[in-house]
Tab-separated table of C-alpha atoms in Angstrom:
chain	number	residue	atom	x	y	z
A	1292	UNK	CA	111.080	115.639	94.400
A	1293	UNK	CA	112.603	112.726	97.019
A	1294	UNK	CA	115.933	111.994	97.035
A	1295	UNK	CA	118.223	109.467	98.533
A	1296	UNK	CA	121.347	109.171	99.346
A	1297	UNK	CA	123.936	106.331	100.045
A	1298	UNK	CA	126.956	107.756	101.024
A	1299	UNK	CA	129.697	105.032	101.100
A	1300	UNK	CA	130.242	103.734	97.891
A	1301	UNK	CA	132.078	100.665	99.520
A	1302	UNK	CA	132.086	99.008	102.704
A	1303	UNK	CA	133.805	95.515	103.513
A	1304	UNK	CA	133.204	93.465	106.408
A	1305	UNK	CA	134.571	90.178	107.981
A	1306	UNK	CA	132.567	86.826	107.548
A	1307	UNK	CA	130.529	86.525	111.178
A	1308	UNK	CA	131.093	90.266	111.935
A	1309	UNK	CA	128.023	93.084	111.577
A	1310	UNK	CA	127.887	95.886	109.359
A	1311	UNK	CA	125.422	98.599	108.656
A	1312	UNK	CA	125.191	100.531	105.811
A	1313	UNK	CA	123.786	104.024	105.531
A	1314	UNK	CA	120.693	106.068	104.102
A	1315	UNK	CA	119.543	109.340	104.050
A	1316	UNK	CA	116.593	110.697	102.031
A	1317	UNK	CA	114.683	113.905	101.730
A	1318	UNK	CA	110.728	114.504	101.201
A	1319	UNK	CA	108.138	116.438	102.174
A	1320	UNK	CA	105.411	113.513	102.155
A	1321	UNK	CA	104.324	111.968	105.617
A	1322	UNK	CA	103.211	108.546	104.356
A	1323	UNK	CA	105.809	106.292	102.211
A	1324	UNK	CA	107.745	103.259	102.268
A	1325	UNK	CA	111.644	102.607	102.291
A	1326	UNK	CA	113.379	99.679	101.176
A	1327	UNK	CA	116.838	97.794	100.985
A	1328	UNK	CA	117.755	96.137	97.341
A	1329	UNK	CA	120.355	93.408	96.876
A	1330	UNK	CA	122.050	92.829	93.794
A	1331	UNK	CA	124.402	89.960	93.776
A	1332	UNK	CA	126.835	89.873	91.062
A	1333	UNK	CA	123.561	87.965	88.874
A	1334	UNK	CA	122.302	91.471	88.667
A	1335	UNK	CA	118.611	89.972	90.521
A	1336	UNK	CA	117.566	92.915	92.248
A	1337	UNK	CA	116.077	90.951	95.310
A	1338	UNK	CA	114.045	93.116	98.121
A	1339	UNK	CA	115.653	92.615	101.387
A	1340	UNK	CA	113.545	94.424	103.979
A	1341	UNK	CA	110.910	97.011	103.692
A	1342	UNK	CA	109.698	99.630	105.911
A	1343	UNK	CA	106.416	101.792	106.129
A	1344	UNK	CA	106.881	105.471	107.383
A	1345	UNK	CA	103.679	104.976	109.564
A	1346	UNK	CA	105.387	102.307	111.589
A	1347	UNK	CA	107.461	103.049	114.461
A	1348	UNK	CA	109.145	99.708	114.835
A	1349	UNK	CA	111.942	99.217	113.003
A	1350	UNK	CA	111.947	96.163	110.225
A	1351	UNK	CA	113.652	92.845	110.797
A	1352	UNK	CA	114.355	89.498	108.698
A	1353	UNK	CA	116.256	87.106	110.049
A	1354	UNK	CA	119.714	88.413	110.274
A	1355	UNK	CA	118.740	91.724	108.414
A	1356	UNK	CA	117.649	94.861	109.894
A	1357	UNK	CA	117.058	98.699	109.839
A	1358	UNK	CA	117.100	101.955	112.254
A	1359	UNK	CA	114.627	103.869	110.672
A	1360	UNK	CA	114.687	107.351	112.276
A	1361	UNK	CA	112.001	109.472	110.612
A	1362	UNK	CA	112.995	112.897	111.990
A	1363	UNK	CA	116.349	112.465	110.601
A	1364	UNK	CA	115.240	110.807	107.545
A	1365	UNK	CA	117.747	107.725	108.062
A	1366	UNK	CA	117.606	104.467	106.839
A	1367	UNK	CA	120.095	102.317	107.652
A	1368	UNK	CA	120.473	98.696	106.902
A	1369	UNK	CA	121.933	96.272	109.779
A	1370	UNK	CA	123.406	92.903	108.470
A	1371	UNK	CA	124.492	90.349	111.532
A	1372	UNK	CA	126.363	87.661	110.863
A	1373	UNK	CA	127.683	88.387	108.230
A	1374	UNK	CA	128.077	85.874	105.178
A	1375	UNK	CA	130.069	85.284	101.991
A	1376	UNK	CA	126.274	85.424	100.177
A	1377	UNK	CA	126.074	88.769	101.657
A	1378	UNK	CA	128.235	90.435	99.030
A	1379	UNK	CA	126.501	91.997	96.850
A	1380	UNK	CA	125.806	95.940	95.724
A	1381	UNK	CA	123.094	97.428	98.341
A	1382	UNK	CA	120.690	99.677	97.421
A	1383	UNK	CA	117.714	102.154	99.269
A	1384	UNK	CA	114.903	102.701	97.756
A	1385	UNK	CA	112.041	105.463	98.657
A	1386	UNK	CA	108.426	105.398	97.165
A	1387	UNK	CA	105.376	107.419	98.205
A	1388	UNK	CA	102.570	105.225	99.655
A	1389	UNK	CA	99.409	104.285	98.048
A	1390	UNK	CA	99.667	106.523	94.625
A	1391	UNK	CA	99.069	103.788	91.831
A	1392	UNK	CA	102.294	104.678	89.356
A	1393	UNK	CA	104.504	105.928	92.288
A	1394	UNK	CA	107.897	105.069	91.164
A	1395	UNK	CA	110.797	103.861	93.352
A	1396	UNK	CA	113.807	106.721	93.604
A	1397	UNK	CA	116.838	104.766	94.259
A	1398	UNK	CA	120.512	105.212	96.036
A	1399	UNK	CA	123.675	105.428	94.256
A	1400	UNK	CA	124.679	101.732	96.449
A	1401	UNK	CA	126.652	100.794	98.484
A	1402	UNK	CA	128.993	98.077	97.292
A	1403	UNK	CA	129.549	95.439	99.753
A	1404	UNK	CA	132.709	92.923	100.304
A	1405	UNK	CA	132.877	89.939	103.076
A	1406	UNK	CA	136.028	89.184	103.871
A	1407	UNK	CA	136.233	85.134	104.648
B	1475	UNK	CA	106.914	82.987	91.399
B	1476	UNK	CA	106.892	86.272	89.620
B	1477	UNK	CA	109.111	86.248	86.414
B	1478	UNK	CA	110.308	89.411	84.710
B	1479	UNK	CA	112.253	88.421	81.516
B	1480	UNK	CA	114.483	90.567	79.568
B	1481	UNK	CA	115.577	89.510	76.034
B	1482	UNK	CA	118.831	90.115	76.369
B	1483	UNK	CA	121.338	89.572	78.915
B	1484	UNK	CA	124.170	91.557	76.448
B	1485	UNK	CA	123.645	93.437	73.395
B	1486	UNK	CA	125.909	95.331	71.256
B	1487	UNK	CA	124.632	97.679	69.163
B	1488	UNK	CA	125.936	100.116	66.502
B	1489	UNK	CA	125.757	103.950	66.816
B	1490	UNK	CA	122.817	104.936	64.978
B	1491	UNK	CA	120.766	102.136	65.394
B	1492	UNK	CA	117.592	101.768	66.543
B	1493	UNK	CA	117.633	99.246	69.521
B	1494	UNK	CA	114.244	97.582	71.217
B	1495	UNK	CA	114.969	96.039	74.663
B	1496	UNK	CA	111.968	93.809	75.500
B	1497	UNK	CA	110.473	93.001	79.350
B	1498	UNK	CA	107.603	90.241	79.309
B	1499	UNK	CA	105.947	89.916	83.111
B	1500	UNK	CA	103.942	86.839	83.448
B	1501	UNK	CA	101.813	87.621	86.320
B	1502	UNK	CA	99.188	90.294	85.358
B	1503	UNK	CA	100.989	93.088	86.368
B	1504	UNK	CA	99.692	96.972	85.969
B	1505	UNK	CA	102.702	99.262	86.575
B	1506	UNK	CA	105.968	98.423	84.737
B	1507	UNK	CA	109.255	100.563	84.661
B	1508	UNK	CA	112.440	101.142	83.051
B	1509	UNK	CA	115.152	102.326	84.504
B	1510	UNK	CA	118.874	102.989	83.669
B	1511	UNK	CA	122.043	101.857	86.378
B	1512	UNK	CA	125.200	103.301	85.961
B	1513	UNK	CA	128.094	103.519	88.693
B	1514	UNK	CA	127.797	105.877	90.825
B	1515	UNK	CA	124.601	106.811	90.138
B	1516	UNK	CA	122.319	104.007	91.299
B	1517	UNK	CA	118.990	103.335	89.375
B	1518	UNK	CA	117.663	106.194	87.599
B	1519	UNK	CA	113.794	106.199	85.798
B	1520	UNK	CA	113.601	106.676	82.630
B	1521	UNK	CA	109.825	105.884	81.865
B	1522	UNK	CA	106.570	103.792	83.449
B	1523	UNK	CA	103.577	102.258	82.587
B	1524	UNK	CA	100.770	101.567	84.819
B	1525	UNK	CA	98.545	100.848	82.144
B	1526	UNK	CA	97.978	98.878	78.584
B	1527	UNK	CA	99.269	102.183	76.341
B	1528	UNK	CA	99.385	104.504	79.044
B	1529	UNK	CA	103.429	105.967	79.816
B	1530	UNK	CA	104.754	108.545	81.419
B	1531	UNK	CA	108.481	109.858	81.654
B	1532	UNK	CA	110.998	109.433	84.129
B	1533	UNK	CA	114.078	111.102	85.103
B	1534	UNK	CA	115.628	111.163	81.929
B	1535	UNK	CA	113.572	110.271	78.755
B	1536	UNK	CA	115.574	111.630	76.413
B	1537	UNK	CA	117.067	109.795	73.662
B	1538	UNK	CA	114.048	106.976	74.511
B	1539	UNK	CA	110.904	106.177	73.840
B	1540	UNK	CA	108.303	103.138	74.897
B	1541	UNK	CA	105.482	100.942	73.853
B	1542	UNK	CA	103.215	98.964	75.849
B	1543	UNK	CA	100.776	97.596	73.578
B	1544	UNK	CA	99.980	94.704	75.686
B	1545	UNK	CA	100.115	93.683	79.346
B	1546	UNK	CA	102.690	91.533	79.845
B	1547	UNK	CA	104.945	93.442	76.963
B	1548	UNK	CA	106.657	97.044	77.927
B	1549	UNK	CA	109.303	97.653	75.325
B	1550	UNK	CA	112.021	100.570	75.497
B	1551	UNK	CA	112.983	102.136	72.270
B	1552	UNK	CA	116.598	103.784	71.342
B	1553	UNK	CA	115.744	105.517	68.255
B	1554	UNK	CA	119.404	106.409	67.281
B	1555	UNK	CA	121.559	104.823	70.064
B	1556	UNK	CA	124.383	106.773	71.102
B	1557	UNK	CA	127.717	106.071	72.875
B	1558	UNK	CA	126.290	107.818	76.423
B	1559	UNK	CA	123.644	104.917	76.103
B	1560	UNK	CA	126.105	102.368	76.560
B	1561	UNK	CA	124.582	101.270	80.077
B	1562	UNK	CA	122.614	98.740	81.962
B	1563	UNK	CA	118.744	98.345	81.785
B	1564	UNK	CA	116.618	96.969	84.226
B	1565	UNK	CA	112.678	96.475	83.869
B	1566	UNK	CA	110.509	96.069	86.760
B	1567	UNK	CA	107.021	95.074	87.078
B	1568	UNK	CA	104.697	95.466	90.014
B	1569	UNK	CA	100.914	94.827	90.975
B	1570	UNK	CA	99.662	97.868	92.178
B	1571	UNK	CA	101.039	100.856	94.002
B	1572	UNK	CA	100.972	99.175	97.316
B	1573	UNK	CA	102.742	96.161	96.665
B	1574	UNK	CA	106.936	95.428	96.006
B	1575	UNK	CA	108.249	95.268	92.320
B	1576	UNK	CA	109.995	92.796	90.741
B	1577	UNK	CA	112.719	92.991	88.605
B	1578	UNK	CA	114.479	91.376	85.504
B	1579	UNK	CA	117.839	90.233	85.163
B	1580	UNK	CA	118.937	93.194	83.271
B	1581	UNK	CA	120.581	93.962	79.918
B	1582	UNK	CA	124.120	95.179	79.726
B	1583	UNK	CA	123.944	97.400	76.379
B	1584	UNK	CA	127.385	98.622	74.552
B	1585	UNK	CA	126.970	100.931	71.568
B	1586	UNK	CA	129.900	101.127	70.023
């Protein structure tokens, strides 16, 4: 079974500044996709950036984006310029590709403060 | 736009009671999911649909069951809610297994 792992439960950051969060994840599948969740204090999940395994170069939108190392099995999420709409609880996904009921194994998050 | 709608934004139930959260999808979506968020723990599975009356479990099933009788519908049943139930619920919908899911708004359940 894949697992993932978020391990800082809480990270803050100043308004303009860049943080990354972290992601680690274990399989034993070769094709699958990664993903970053937001969920603002609405509780919307919203998908932030997604990754395919098969892909060497990393994801970007706009001021979001990863270092996906697939040796490693990291994930990490890169947030520049940081905003106050940024704060939110962050969370990494894994699914395996193609299968038609995969489900998505999730993170525990990583809570996220901007500091103004 | 996609819409996922849960029923309930809060609910407070009685232990003992049987408790039916409701998801409605509006855009002809196979798979649909349940899963359970608690602190600490991120989202966990607790069962899926990809099909009209076709389920299978998640991580933890126990203490729930579903229906999906319909579609759009995939309902999640609590047949004697208990205290350690007392959590948030999130349904998600999706296409197909190759494209992103979408989720509700969630419903913050108490059983007291």
């Amino acid at each position: 079974a894949q697992t993932v792992t978020q391990s800082q439960p809480e990270m803050s950051v100043q308004e303009a500044e860049t943080v990354t969060l972290s992601c680690t994840y274990d399989t034993s599948e070769s094709d699958y996709y990664l993903f970053w969740y937001k969920q603002p204090p609405s509780r919307q999940m919203i998908l932030v950036i997604r990754q395919e395994a098969y892909k060497q170069q990393n994801a970007t939108e706009n001021r979001f984006s990863v270092n996906f190392q697939k040796a490693a099995k990291s994930f990490s999420l890169k947030i520049s310029d940081s905003q106050l709409g940024d704060a939110a609880m962050y969370f990494c996904a894994y699914r395996s590709a193609g299968t038609s009921g995969s489900r998505l194994t999730f993170g525990e998050g990583t809570q996220l403060t901007v500091n103004p | 736009d996609v819409k996922v709608t849960q029923s309930s934004r809060y609910l407070v139930k009685r232990t003992g009671e049987k408790v039916f959260l409701e998801c409605v999808q509006d855009m002809d979506h196979e798979n649909m999911f349940w899963y359970r968020q608690d602190p600490g723990l991120g989202l966990r599975l607790i069962y899926f649909s990809y099909d009209v009356k076709m389920k299978e479990k998640g991580d933890i099933p126990e203490g729930y069951s579903v229906s999906r009788e319909k579609k759009e519908r995939f309902s999640l049943i609590l047949e004697s809610a208990s205290t350690n139930q007392t959590s948030m619920y999130l349904c998600a919908s999706r296409l197909d297994g190759y494209t992103e899911a979408f989720f509700g708004q969630g419903t913050r359940l108490t059983v007291v």
